């Protein structure tokens, strides 16, 4: 009786409310639903919102009468989603871009409008393909979503931020990360949303069994995790210098910046590994050889190793690289300029680290002439850093969002993951919190502890399950010190990557395919 009354109420709402049937109301409602996605991610972490808001999008999508309607319905949802979710980009444009406020707002609108095109494409493709499906056409959507998300993470170097699986990094579905990765969690969330939408469309509670099965598998998943403690530990110290961004690249600040990090590091030379963040050393590497040689000697004497971000200049090619170098290498030769125990950033940030259509854009505004915005790409796959015999898969800042690249640089001998960043560009916004959740997802996917050092936060050390071992508050000067337990074993994601995510989406799509009837087969034979 209660279920029947609930079903009747749902049907009445869907029939009487204009939110799904009248275009202008539907688009406005979708904008609000997409904007609410912000609260699913860090620092708000209301992850339960994701499947519900996606289900509302699906309920609006199925009421589209044309491909154009499906595209616009999806575009408005995505525009709200990105409009609030990446609003932290506005901080860097407004504070450091040197352009008037209206221009800053316009650039943000254009960026969000561009990113919204990919979900819009997913909605349009789904509508065009639904003619080949049965009454379960929504199950075709996960494989389409994966295609459009791949394009979003690849086209024009890609911008894979805010993938829906990141909202569940620290929650139950995050347990699936070692097995199917963040992309697989995204597929799982879409299937949960489809089950909720089918509950409303078909008015049968049996559809919720899909959600129950997925959550049950996620709850049980940690018992299948092959990670085991190796028995080896490492004492690490991550230094957060909290250097103001507007002073960082001032030539007169090069020595004071380095001195600040040296003073913070002084009590921690008894640690196995010390980490400084992205471009902590603001000297260009060949111009800092005297300082680096002295620091290397100090580390060698203390039996410690330090990894720092620095800008490298390859004089033979006149190419700048956003790099990491290893100092105090105990098991090899001392540091020297050009030493190959380094990492050079591959996935560069558009505008911030390279300017597309450079000759056209650079004259337009200071935004396109930010300090250090002419980097050269490092190789896509590079050897692990050797930090006193510990193999570390490294990446810098924005790269951590590219799971395929991080996995490509991971191997069975990798013992730690390391990401360094300078999130000072984004001020007191939700951007650094989202960045941290992305980094923790990489730890869960690959089954290795991750060290994250940043200039002004959020600096911390997290184990292979994404649990916090130590963490520094934002906008403070300090050192995060802890002992890390190293682990052994290889996750299924490390072995197979996104294969399982695509397989699950493909199998789900089979449910939606329209099988030929006897009548149609006879007609085709005729």
PDB file of C-alpha atoms in Angstrom, residues 51-289:
ATOM      1  CA  UNK A  51      23.595   9.667  -8.409  1.00  0.00           C
ATOM      2  CA  UNK A  52      20.518  11.697  -7.449  1.00  0.00           C
ATOM      3  CA  UNK A  53      21.470  14.710  -9.568  1.00  0.00           C
ATOM      4  CA  UNK A  54      22.501  12.451 -12.449  1.00  0.00           C
ATOM      5  CA  UNK A  55      19.138  10.674 -12.176  1.00  0.00           C
ATOM      6  CA  UNK A  56      17.343  14.025 -12.455  1.00  0.00           C
ATOM      7  CA  UNK A  57      19.384  14.763 -15.587  1.00  0.00           C
ATOM      8  CA  UNK A  58      18.388  11.377 -17.027  1.00  0.00           C
ATOM      9  CA  UNK A  59      14.694  11.990 -16.268  1.00  0.00           C
ATOM     10  CA  UNK A  60      14.925  15.272 -18.157  1.00  0.00           C
ATOM     11  CA  UNK A  61      16.939  13.692 -20.953  1.00  0.00           C
ATOM     12  CA  UNK A  62      14.382  10.965 -21.722  1.00  0.00           C
ATOM     13  CA  UNK A  63      11.724  13.635 -22.252  1.00  0.00           C
ATOM     14  CA  UNK A  64      13.684  15.206 -25.079  1.00  0.00           C
ATOM     15  CA  UNK A  65      11.806  15.084 -28.371  1.00  0.00           C
ATOM     16  CA  UNK A  66      14.773  15.888 -30.624  1.00  0.00           C
ATOM     17  CA  UNK A  67      18.523  15.493 -30.594  1.00  0.00           C
ATOM     18  CA  UNK A  68      18.828  19.252 -30.198  1.00  0.00           C
ATOM     19  CA  UNK A  69      16.670  19.165 -27.046  1.00  0.00           C
ATOM     20  CA  UNK A  70      18.776  16.307 -25.632  1.00  0.00           C
ATOM     21  CA  UNK A  71      21.973  18.252 -26.312  1.00  0.00           C
ATOM     22  CA  UNK A  72      20.688  21.473 -24.726  1.00  0.00           C
ATOM     23  CA  UNK A  73      19.293  19.640 -21.698  1.00  0.00           C
ATOM     24  CA  UNK A  74      22.711  18.044 -21.138  1.00  0.00           C
ATOM     25  CA  UNK A  75      24.582  21.259 -21.890  1.00  0.00           C
ATOM     26  CA  UNK A  76      22.708  23.273 -19.274  1.00  0.00           C
ATOM     27  CA  UNK A  77      23.268  20.548 -16.667  1.00  0.00           C
ATOM     28  CA  UNK A  78      26.991  20.474 -17.475  1.00  0.00           C
ATOM     29  CA  UNK A  79      27.282  24.273 -17.615  1.00  0.00           C
ATOM     30  CA  UNK A  80      25.989  24.464 -14.043  1.00  0.00           C
ATOM     31  CA  UNK A  81      28.248  21.592 -13.027  1.00  0.00           C
ATOM     32  CA  UNK A  82      31.437  23.158 -14.381  1.00  0.00           C
ATOM     33  CA  UNK A  83      30.337  26.713 -13.622  1.00  0.00           C
ATOM     34  CA  UNK A  84      30.406  26.065  -9.888  1.00  0.00           C
ATOM     35  CA  UNK A  85      32.851  23.163  -9.841  1.00  0.00           C
ATOM     36  CA  UNK A  86      35.805  24.924 -11.505  1.00  0.00           C
ATOM     37  CA  UNK A  87      34.976  28.448 -10.379  1.00  0.00           C
ATOM     38  CA  UNK A  88      38.357  28.393  -8.610  1.00  0.00           C
ATOM     39  CA  UNK A  89      39.954  29.051 -12.025  1.00  0.00           C
ATOM     40  CA  UNK A  90      38.441  32.543 -11.820  1.00  0.00           C
ATOM     41  CA  UNK A  91      40.683  33.330  -8.830  1.00  0.00           C
ATOM     42  CA  UNK A  92      43.854  32.926 -10.883  1.00  0.00           C
ATOM     43  CA  UNK A  93      42.415  34.760 -13.896  1.00  0.00           C
ATOM     44  CA  UNK A  94      41.140  37.665 -11.795  1.00  0.00           C
ATOM     45  CA  UNK A  95      44.087  38.038  -9.400  1.00  0.00           C
ATOM     46  CA  UNK A  96      47.013  37.208 -11.678  1.00  0.00           C
ATOM     47  CA  UNK A  97      45.646  37.544 -15.222  1.00  0.00           C
ATOM     48  CA  UNK A  98      45.834  41.318 -15.414  1.00  0.00           C
ATOM     49  CA  UNK A  99      42.524  41.672 -17.262  1.00  0.00           C
ATOM     50  CA  UNK A 100      39.373  43.648 -16.291  1.00  0.00           C
ATOM     51  CA  UNK A 101      36.693  41.887 -14.263  1.00  0.00           C
ATOM     52  CA  UNK A 102      34.199  41.634 -17.180  1.00  0.00           C
ATOM     53  CA  UNK A 103      36.875  39.971 -19.309  1.00  0.00           C
ATOM     54  CA  UNK A 104      37.710  37.544 -16.472  1.00  0.00           C
ATOM     55  CA  UNK A 105      34.043  36.600 -16.193  1.00  0.00           C
ATOM     56  CA  UNK A 106      33.755  36.179 -19.953  1.00  0.00           C
ATOM     57  CA  UNK A 107      36.778  33.871 -20.053  1.00  0.00           C
ATOM     58  CA  UNK A 108      35.281  31.746 -17.279  1.00  0.00           C
ATOM     59  CA  UNK A 109      31.939  31.530 -19.100  1.00  0.00           C
ATOM     60  CA  UNK A 110      33.695  30.490 -22.306  1.00  0.00           C
ATOM     61  CA  UNK A 111      35.712  27.803 -20.514  1.00  0.00           C
ATOM     62  CA  UNK A 112      32.637  26.336 -18.812  1.00  0.00           C
ATOM     63  CA  UNK A 113      30.631  26.540 -22.033  1.00  0.00           C
ATOM     64  CA  UNK A 114      33.368  24.625 -23.834  1.00  0.00           C
ATOM     65  CA  UNK A 115      33.583  21.884 -21.184  1.00  0.00           C
ATOM     66  CA  UNK A 116      29.786  21.544 -21.200  1.00  0.00           C
ATOM     67  CA  UNK A 117      29.941  20.561 -24.876  1.00  0.00           C
ATOM     68  CA  UNK A 118      31.171  17.077 -23.978  1.00  0.00           C
ATOM     69  CA  UNK A 119      28.156  16.038 -21.846  1.00  0.00           C
ATOM     70  CA  UNK A 120      25.995  17.768 -24.482  1.00  0.00           C
ATOM     71  CA  UNK A 121      27.575  15.498 -27.084  1.00  0.00           C
ATOM     72  CA  UNK A 122      26.822  12.508 -24.856  1.00  0.00           C
ATOM     73  CA  UNK A 123      23.149  13.536 -24.634  1.00  0.00           C
ATOM     74  CA  UNK A 124      22.898  14.083 -28.389  1.00  0.00           C
ATOM     75  CA  UNK A 125      24.574  10.757 -29.236  1.00  0.00           C
ATOM     76  CA  UNK A 126      22.316   8.917 -26.818  1.00  0.00           C
ATOM     77  CA  UNK A 127      19.207  10.410 -28.426  1.00  0.00           C
ATOM     78  CA  UNK A 128      20.407   9.584 -31.941  1.00  0.00           C
ATOM     79  CA  UNK A 129      21.209   5.982 -30.978  1.00  0.00           C
ATOM     80  CA  UNK A 130      18.107   5.284 -28.903  1.00  0.00           C
ATOM     81  CA  UNK A 131      16.198   4.368 -32.073  1.00  0.00           C
ATOM     82  CA  UNK A 132      18.293   1.187 -32.144  1.00  0.00           C
ATOM     83  CA  UNK A 133      17.479   0.294 -28.559  1.00  0.00           C
ATOM     84  CA  UNK A 134      14.627  -1.196 -26.583  1.00  0.00           C
ATOM     85  CA  UNK A 135      12.919   0.330 -23.572  1.00  0.00           C
ATOM     86  CA  UNK A 136      16.174   0.203 -21.614  1.00  0.00           C
ATOM     87  CA  UNK A 137      18.010   2.754 -23.740  1.00  0.00           C
ATOM     88  CA  UNK A 138      19.492   4.532 -20.708  1.00  0.00           C
ATOM     89  CA  UNK A 139      21.882   1.610 -20.300  1.00  0.00           C
ATOM     90  CA  UNK A 140      23.577   2.756 -23.501  1.00  0.00           C
ATOM     91  CA  UNK A 141      24.647   5.981 -21.797  1.00  0.00           C
ATOM     92  CA  UNK A 142      27.692   4.742 -19.765  1.00  0.00           C
ATOM     93  CA  UNK A 143      29.656   3.699 -22.852  1.00  0.00           C
ATOM     94  CA  UNK A 144      28.782   6.990 -24.582  1.00  0.00           C
ATOM     95  CA  UNK A 145      29.842   8.856 -21.444  1.00  0.00           C
ATOM     96  CA  UNK A 146      33.223   7.133 -21.474  1.00  0.00           C
ATOM     97  CA  UNK A 147      33.768   8.170 -25.088  1.00  0.00           C
ATOM     98  CA  UNK A 148      32.970  11.825 -24.411  1.00  0.00           C
ATOM     99  CA  UNK A 149      34.996  11.857 -21.170  1.00  0.00           C
ATOM    100  CA  UNK A 150      37.951  10.461 -23.103  1.00  0.00           C
ATOM    101  CA  UNK A 151      37.591  13.337 -25.552  1.00  0.00           C
ATOM    102  CA  UNK A 152      37.398  15.866 -22.709  1.00  0.00           C
ATOM    103  CA  UNK A 153      40.631  14.475 -21.261  1.00  0.00           C
ATOM    104  CA  UNK A 154      42.442  14.457 -24.614  1.00  0.00           C
ATOM    105  CA  UNK A 155      41.293  17.255 -26.920  1.00  0.00           C
ATOM    106  CA  UNK A 156      43.543  20.357 -26.790  1.00  0.00           C
ATOM    107  CA  UNK A 157      45.722  18.520 -24.219  1.00  0.00           C
ATOM    108  CA  UNK A 158      42.639  17.726 -22.122  1.00  0.00           C
ATOM    109  CA  UNK A 159      40.916  18.957 -18.970  1.00  0.00           C
ATOM    110  CA  UNK A 160      39.710  15.850 -17.055  1.00  0.00           C
ATOM    111  CA  UNK A 161      38.887  17.735 -13.855  1.00  0.00           C
ATOM    112  CA  UNK A 162      35.616  16.972 -11.981  1.00  0.00           C
ATOM    113  CA  UNK A 163      35.133  13.469 -13.309  1.00  0.00           C
ATOM    114  CA  UNK A 164      32.209  12.177 -11.271  1.00  0.00           C
ATOM    115  CA  UNK A 165      34.136   9.314  -9.636  1.00  0.00           C
ATOM    116  CA  UNK A 166      36.317  11.749  -7.669  1.00  0.00           C
ATOM    117  CA  UNK A 167      33.359  12.695  -5.500  1.00  0.00           C
ATOM    118  CA  UNK A 168      33.561   9.178  -3.988  1.00  0.00           C
ATOM    119  CA  UNK A 169      37.335   9.054  -3.399  1.00  0.00           C
ATOM    120  CA  UNK A 170      36.883   8.901   0.375  1.00  0.00           C
ATOM    121  CA  UNK A 171      33.579   7.027   0.439  1.00  0.00           C
ATOM    122  CA  UNK A 172      32.313   3.480  -0.075  1.00  0.00           C
ATOM    123  CA  UNK A 173      32.512   3.419  -3.869  1.00  0.00           C
ATOM    124  CA  UNK A 174      36.117   4.547  -3.574  1.00  0.00           C
ATOM    125  CA  UNK A 175      36.873   0.970  -2.451  1.00  0.00           C
ATOM    126  CA  UNK A 176      36.444  -0.034  -6.098  1.00  0.00           C
ATOM    127  CA  UNK A 177      39.363   2.161  -7.226  1.00  0.00           C
ATOM    128  CA  UNK A 178      42.081  -0.556  -6.972  1.00  0.00           C
ATOM    129  CA  UNK A 179      39.965  -2.797  -9.185  1.00  0.00           C
ATOM    130  CA  UNK A 180      38.268  -0.593 -11.795  1.00  0.00           C
ATOM    131  CA  UNK A 181      39.765   2.858 -11.249  1.00  0.00           C
ATOM    132  CA  UNK A 182      38.074   6.234 -11.040  1.00  0.00           C
ATOM    133  CA  UNK A 183      36.570   5.738 -14.502  1.00  0.00           C
ATOM    134  CA  UNK A 184      34.979   2.495 -13.351  1.00  0.00           C
ATOM    135  CA  UNK A 185      33.532   4.282 -10.326  1.00  0.00           C
ATOM    136  CA  UNK A 186      32.042   6.829 -12.744  1.00  0.00           C
ATOM    137  CA  UNK A 187      30.372   3.973 -14.623  1.00  0.00           C
ATOM    138  CA  UNK A 188      29.077   2.565 -11.328  1.00  0.00           C
ATOM    139  CA  UNK A 189      27.594   5.960 -10.411  1.00  0.00           C
ATOM    140  CA  UNK A 190      25.888   6.204 -13.803  1.00  0.00           C
ATOM    141  CA  UNK A 191      24.392   2.732 -13.319  1.00  0.00           C
ATOM    142  CA  UNK A 192      23.112   3.752  -9.883  1.00  0.00           C
ATOM    143  CA  UNK A 193      21.603   6.899 -11.404  1.00  0.00           C
ATOM    144  CA  UNK A 194      19.989   4.833 -14.154  1.00  0.00           C
ATOM    145  CA  UNK A 195      18.456   2.506 -11.556  1.00  0.00           C
ATOM    146  CA  UNK A 196      16.982   5.516  -9.724  1.00  0.00           C
ATOM    147  CA  UNK A 197      15.652   6.968 -12.977  1.00  0.00           C
ATOM    148  CA  UNK A 198      14.132   3.599 -13.962  1.00  0.00           C
ATOM    149  CA  UNK A 199      12.440   3.437 -10.565  1.00  0.00           C
ATOM    150  CA  UNK A 200      10.582   6.639 -11.428  1.00  0.00           C
ATOM    151  CA  UNK A 201       9.954   5.703 -15.063  1.00  0.00           C
ATOM    152  CA  UNK A 202       8.822   2.123 -14.505  1.00  0.00           C
ATOM    153  CA  UNK A 203       7.502   2.590 -10.960  1.00  0.00           C
ATOM    154  CA  UNK A 204       9.092  -0.629  -9.735  1.00  0.00           C
ATOM    155  CA  UNK A 205      11.367  -0.760  -6.713  1.00  0.00           C
ATOM    156  CA  UNK A 206      13.186  -3.800  -8.086  1.00  0.00           C
ATOM    157  CA  UNK A 207      15.387  -1.409 -10.062  1.00  0.00           C
ATOM    158  CA  UNK A 208      17.103  -0.394  -6.828  1.00  0.00           C
ATOM    159  CA  UNK A 209      18.715  -3.843  -6.677  1.00  0.00           C
ATOM    160  CA  UNK A 210      21.307  -2.521  -9.144  1.00  0.00           C
ATOM    161  CA  UNK A 211      22.318   0.124  -6.612  1.00  0.00           C
ATOM    162  CA  UNK A 212      22.314  -2.375  -3.745  1.00  0.00           C
ATOM    163  CA  UNK A 213      24.530  -4.805  -5.666  1.00  0.00           C
ATOM    164  CA  UNK A 214      27.048  -2.064  -6.564  1.00  0.00           C
ATOM    165  CA  UNK A 215      27.275  -0.824  -2.971  1.00  0.00           C
ATOM    166  CA  UNK A 216      27.578  -4.402  -1.684  1.00  0.00           C
ATOM    167  CA  UNK A 217      30.476  -5.048  -4.065  1.00  0.00           C
ATOM    168  CA  UNK A 218      32.132  -1.779  -3.002  1.00  0.00           C
ATOM    169  CA  UNK A 219      31.735  -2.714   0.671  1.00  0.00           C
ATOM    170  CA  UNK A 220      33.350  -6.111   0.043  1.00  0.00           C
ATOM    171  CA  UNK A 221      36.056  -4.831  -2.355  1.00  0.00           C
ATOM    172  CA  UNK A 222      38.764  -4.104   0.287  1.00  0.00           C
ATOM    173  CA  UNK A 223      38.847  -7.822   1.098  1.00  0.00           C
ATOM    174  CA  UNK A 224      40.064  -8.458  -2.450  1.00  0.00           C
ATOM    175  CA  UNK A 225      42.824  -5.867  -2.309  1.00  0.00           C
ATOM    176  CA  UNK A 226      46.194  -7.556  -2.930  1.00  0.00           C
ATOM    177  CA  UNK A 227      48.243  -4.896  -1.100  1.00  0.00           C
ATOM    178  CA  UNK A 228      50.406  -6.135   1.765  1.00  0.00           C
ATOM    179  CA  UNK A 229      52.840  -4.321   4.032  1.00  0.00           C
ATOM    180  CA  UNK A 230      56.438  -4.934   2.944  1.00  0.00           C
ATOM    181  CA  UNK A 231      57.762  -4.383   6.455  1.00  0.00           C
ATOM    182  CA  UNK A 232      59.854  -1.428   5.286  1.00  0.00           C
ATOM    183  CA  UNK A 233      59.174   2.094   6.530  1.00  0.00           C
ATOM    184  CA  UNK A 234      60.412   5.519   5.490  1.00  0.00           C
ATOM    185  CA  UNK A 235      60.657   8.677   7.575  1.00  0.00           C
ATOM    186  CA  UNK A 236      59.524  11.557   5.379  1.00  0.00           C
ATOM    187  CA  UNK A 237      59.251  15.332   5.798  1.00  0.00           C
ATOM    188  CA  UNK A 238      57.238  17.550   3.427  1.00  0.00           C
ATOM    189  CA  UNK A 239      58.036  21.260   3.582  1.00  0.00           C
ATOM    190  CA  UNK A 240      55.334  23.876   3.006  1.00  0.00           C
ATOM    191  CA  UNK A 241      57.043  27.240   2.530  1.00  0.00           C
ATOM    192  CA  UNK A 242      53.901  29.361   2.111  1.00  0.00           C
ATOM    193  CA  UNK A 243      55.664  31.836  -0.215  1.00  0.00           C
ATOM    194  CA  UNK A 244      53.299  34.515  -1.535  1.00  0.00           C
ATOM    195  CA  UNK A 245      52.560  34.037  -5.218  1.00  0.00           C
ATOM    196  CA  UNK A 246      53.067  37.701  -6.116  1.00  0.00           C
ATOM    197  CA  UNK A 247      56.607  37.524  -4.658  1.00  0.00           C
ATOM    198  CA  UNK A 248      57.550  34.063  -5.813  1.00  0.00           C
ATOM    199  CA  UNK A 249      59.023  34.984  -9.201  1.00  0.00           C
ATOM    200  CA  UNK A 250      60.556  38.283  -8.140  1.00  0.00           C
ATOM    201  CA  UNK A 251      64.279  38.011  -8.998  1.00  0.00           C
ATOM    202  CA  UNK A 252      65.224  39.679  -5.703  1.00  0.00           C
ATOM    203  CA  UNK A 253      63.376  36.927  -3.819  1.00  0.00           C
ATOM    204  CA  UNK A 254      65.359  33.989  -5.210  1.00  0.00           C
ATOM    205  CA  UNK A 255      67.774  33.729  -2.309  1.00  0.00           C
ATOM    206  CA  UNK A 256      65.211  34.600   0.432  1.00  0.00           C
ATOM    207  CA  UNK A 257      62.899  31.899  -1.001  1.00  0.00           C
ATOM    208  CA  UNK A 258      65.650  29.283  -0.941  1.00  0.00           C
ATOM    209  CA  UNK A 259      66.802  30.374   2.501  1.00  0.00           C
ATOM    210  CA  UNK A 260      63.246  30.003   3.848  1.00  0.00           C
ATOM    211  CA  UNK A 261      63.144  26.379   2.712  1.00  0.00           C
ATOM    212  CA  UNK A 262      66.637  25.680   4.042  1.00  0.00           C
ATOM    213  CA  UNK A 263      65.696  27.005   7.485  1.00  0.00           C
ATOM    214  CA  UNK A 264      62.492  24.957   7.588  1.00  0.00           C
ATOM    215  CA  UNK A 265      64.414  21.850   6.548  1.00  0.00           C
ATOM    216  CA  UNK A 266      67.284  22.193   9.047  1.00  0.00           C
ATOM    217  CA  UNK A 267      65.701  20.080  11.864  1.00  0.00           C
ATOM    218  CA  UNK A 268      64.762  17.266   9.457  1.00  0.00           C
ATOM    219  CA  UNK A 269      68.061  16.159   7.914  1.00  0.00           C
ATOM    220  CA  UNK A 270      67.764  12.970   9.987  1.00  0.00           C
ATOM    221  CA  UNK A 271      64.784  11.914   7.834  1.00  0.00           C
ATOM    222  CA  UNK A 272      65.131   9.436   4.978  1.00  0.00           C
ATOM    223  CA  UNK A 273      63.342  11.662   2.489  1.00  0.00           C
ATOM    224  CA  UNK A 274      62.560  15.384   2.350  1.00  0.00           C
ATOM    225  CA  UNK A 275      60.178  16.885  -0.221  1.00  0.00           C
ATOM    226  CA  UNK A 276      59.992  20.493  -1.387  1.00  0.00           C
ATOM    227  CA  UNK A 277      57.051  21.572  -3.581  1.00  0.00           C
ATOM    228  CA  UNK A 278      56.769  22.666  -7.194  1.00  0.00           C
ATOM    229  CA  UNK A 279      59.349  25.348  -8.115  1.00  0.00           C
ATOM    230  CA  UNK A 280      60.318  25.731  -4.462  1.00  0.00           C
ATOM    231  CA  UNK A 281      63.734  26.730  -5.821  1.00  0.00           C
ATOM    232  CA  UNK A 282      62.996  29.765  -7.979  1.00  0.00           C
ATOM    233  CA  UNK A 283      66.478  29.960  -9.429  1.00  0.00           C
ATOM    234  CA  UNK A 284      66.836  28.508 -12.920  1.00  0.00           C
ATOM    235  CA  UNK A 285      68.784  25.286 -12.290  1.00  0.00           C
ATOM    236  CA  UNK A 286      72.021  26.134 -14.181  1.00  0.00           C
ATOM    237  CA  UNK A 287      72.167  29.439 -12.272  1.00  0.00           C
ATOM    238  CA  UNK A 288      71.848  27.701  -8.904  1.00  0.00           C
ATOM    239  CA  UNK A 289      74.670  25.169  -9.230  1.00  0.00           C
TER     240      UNK A 289
END
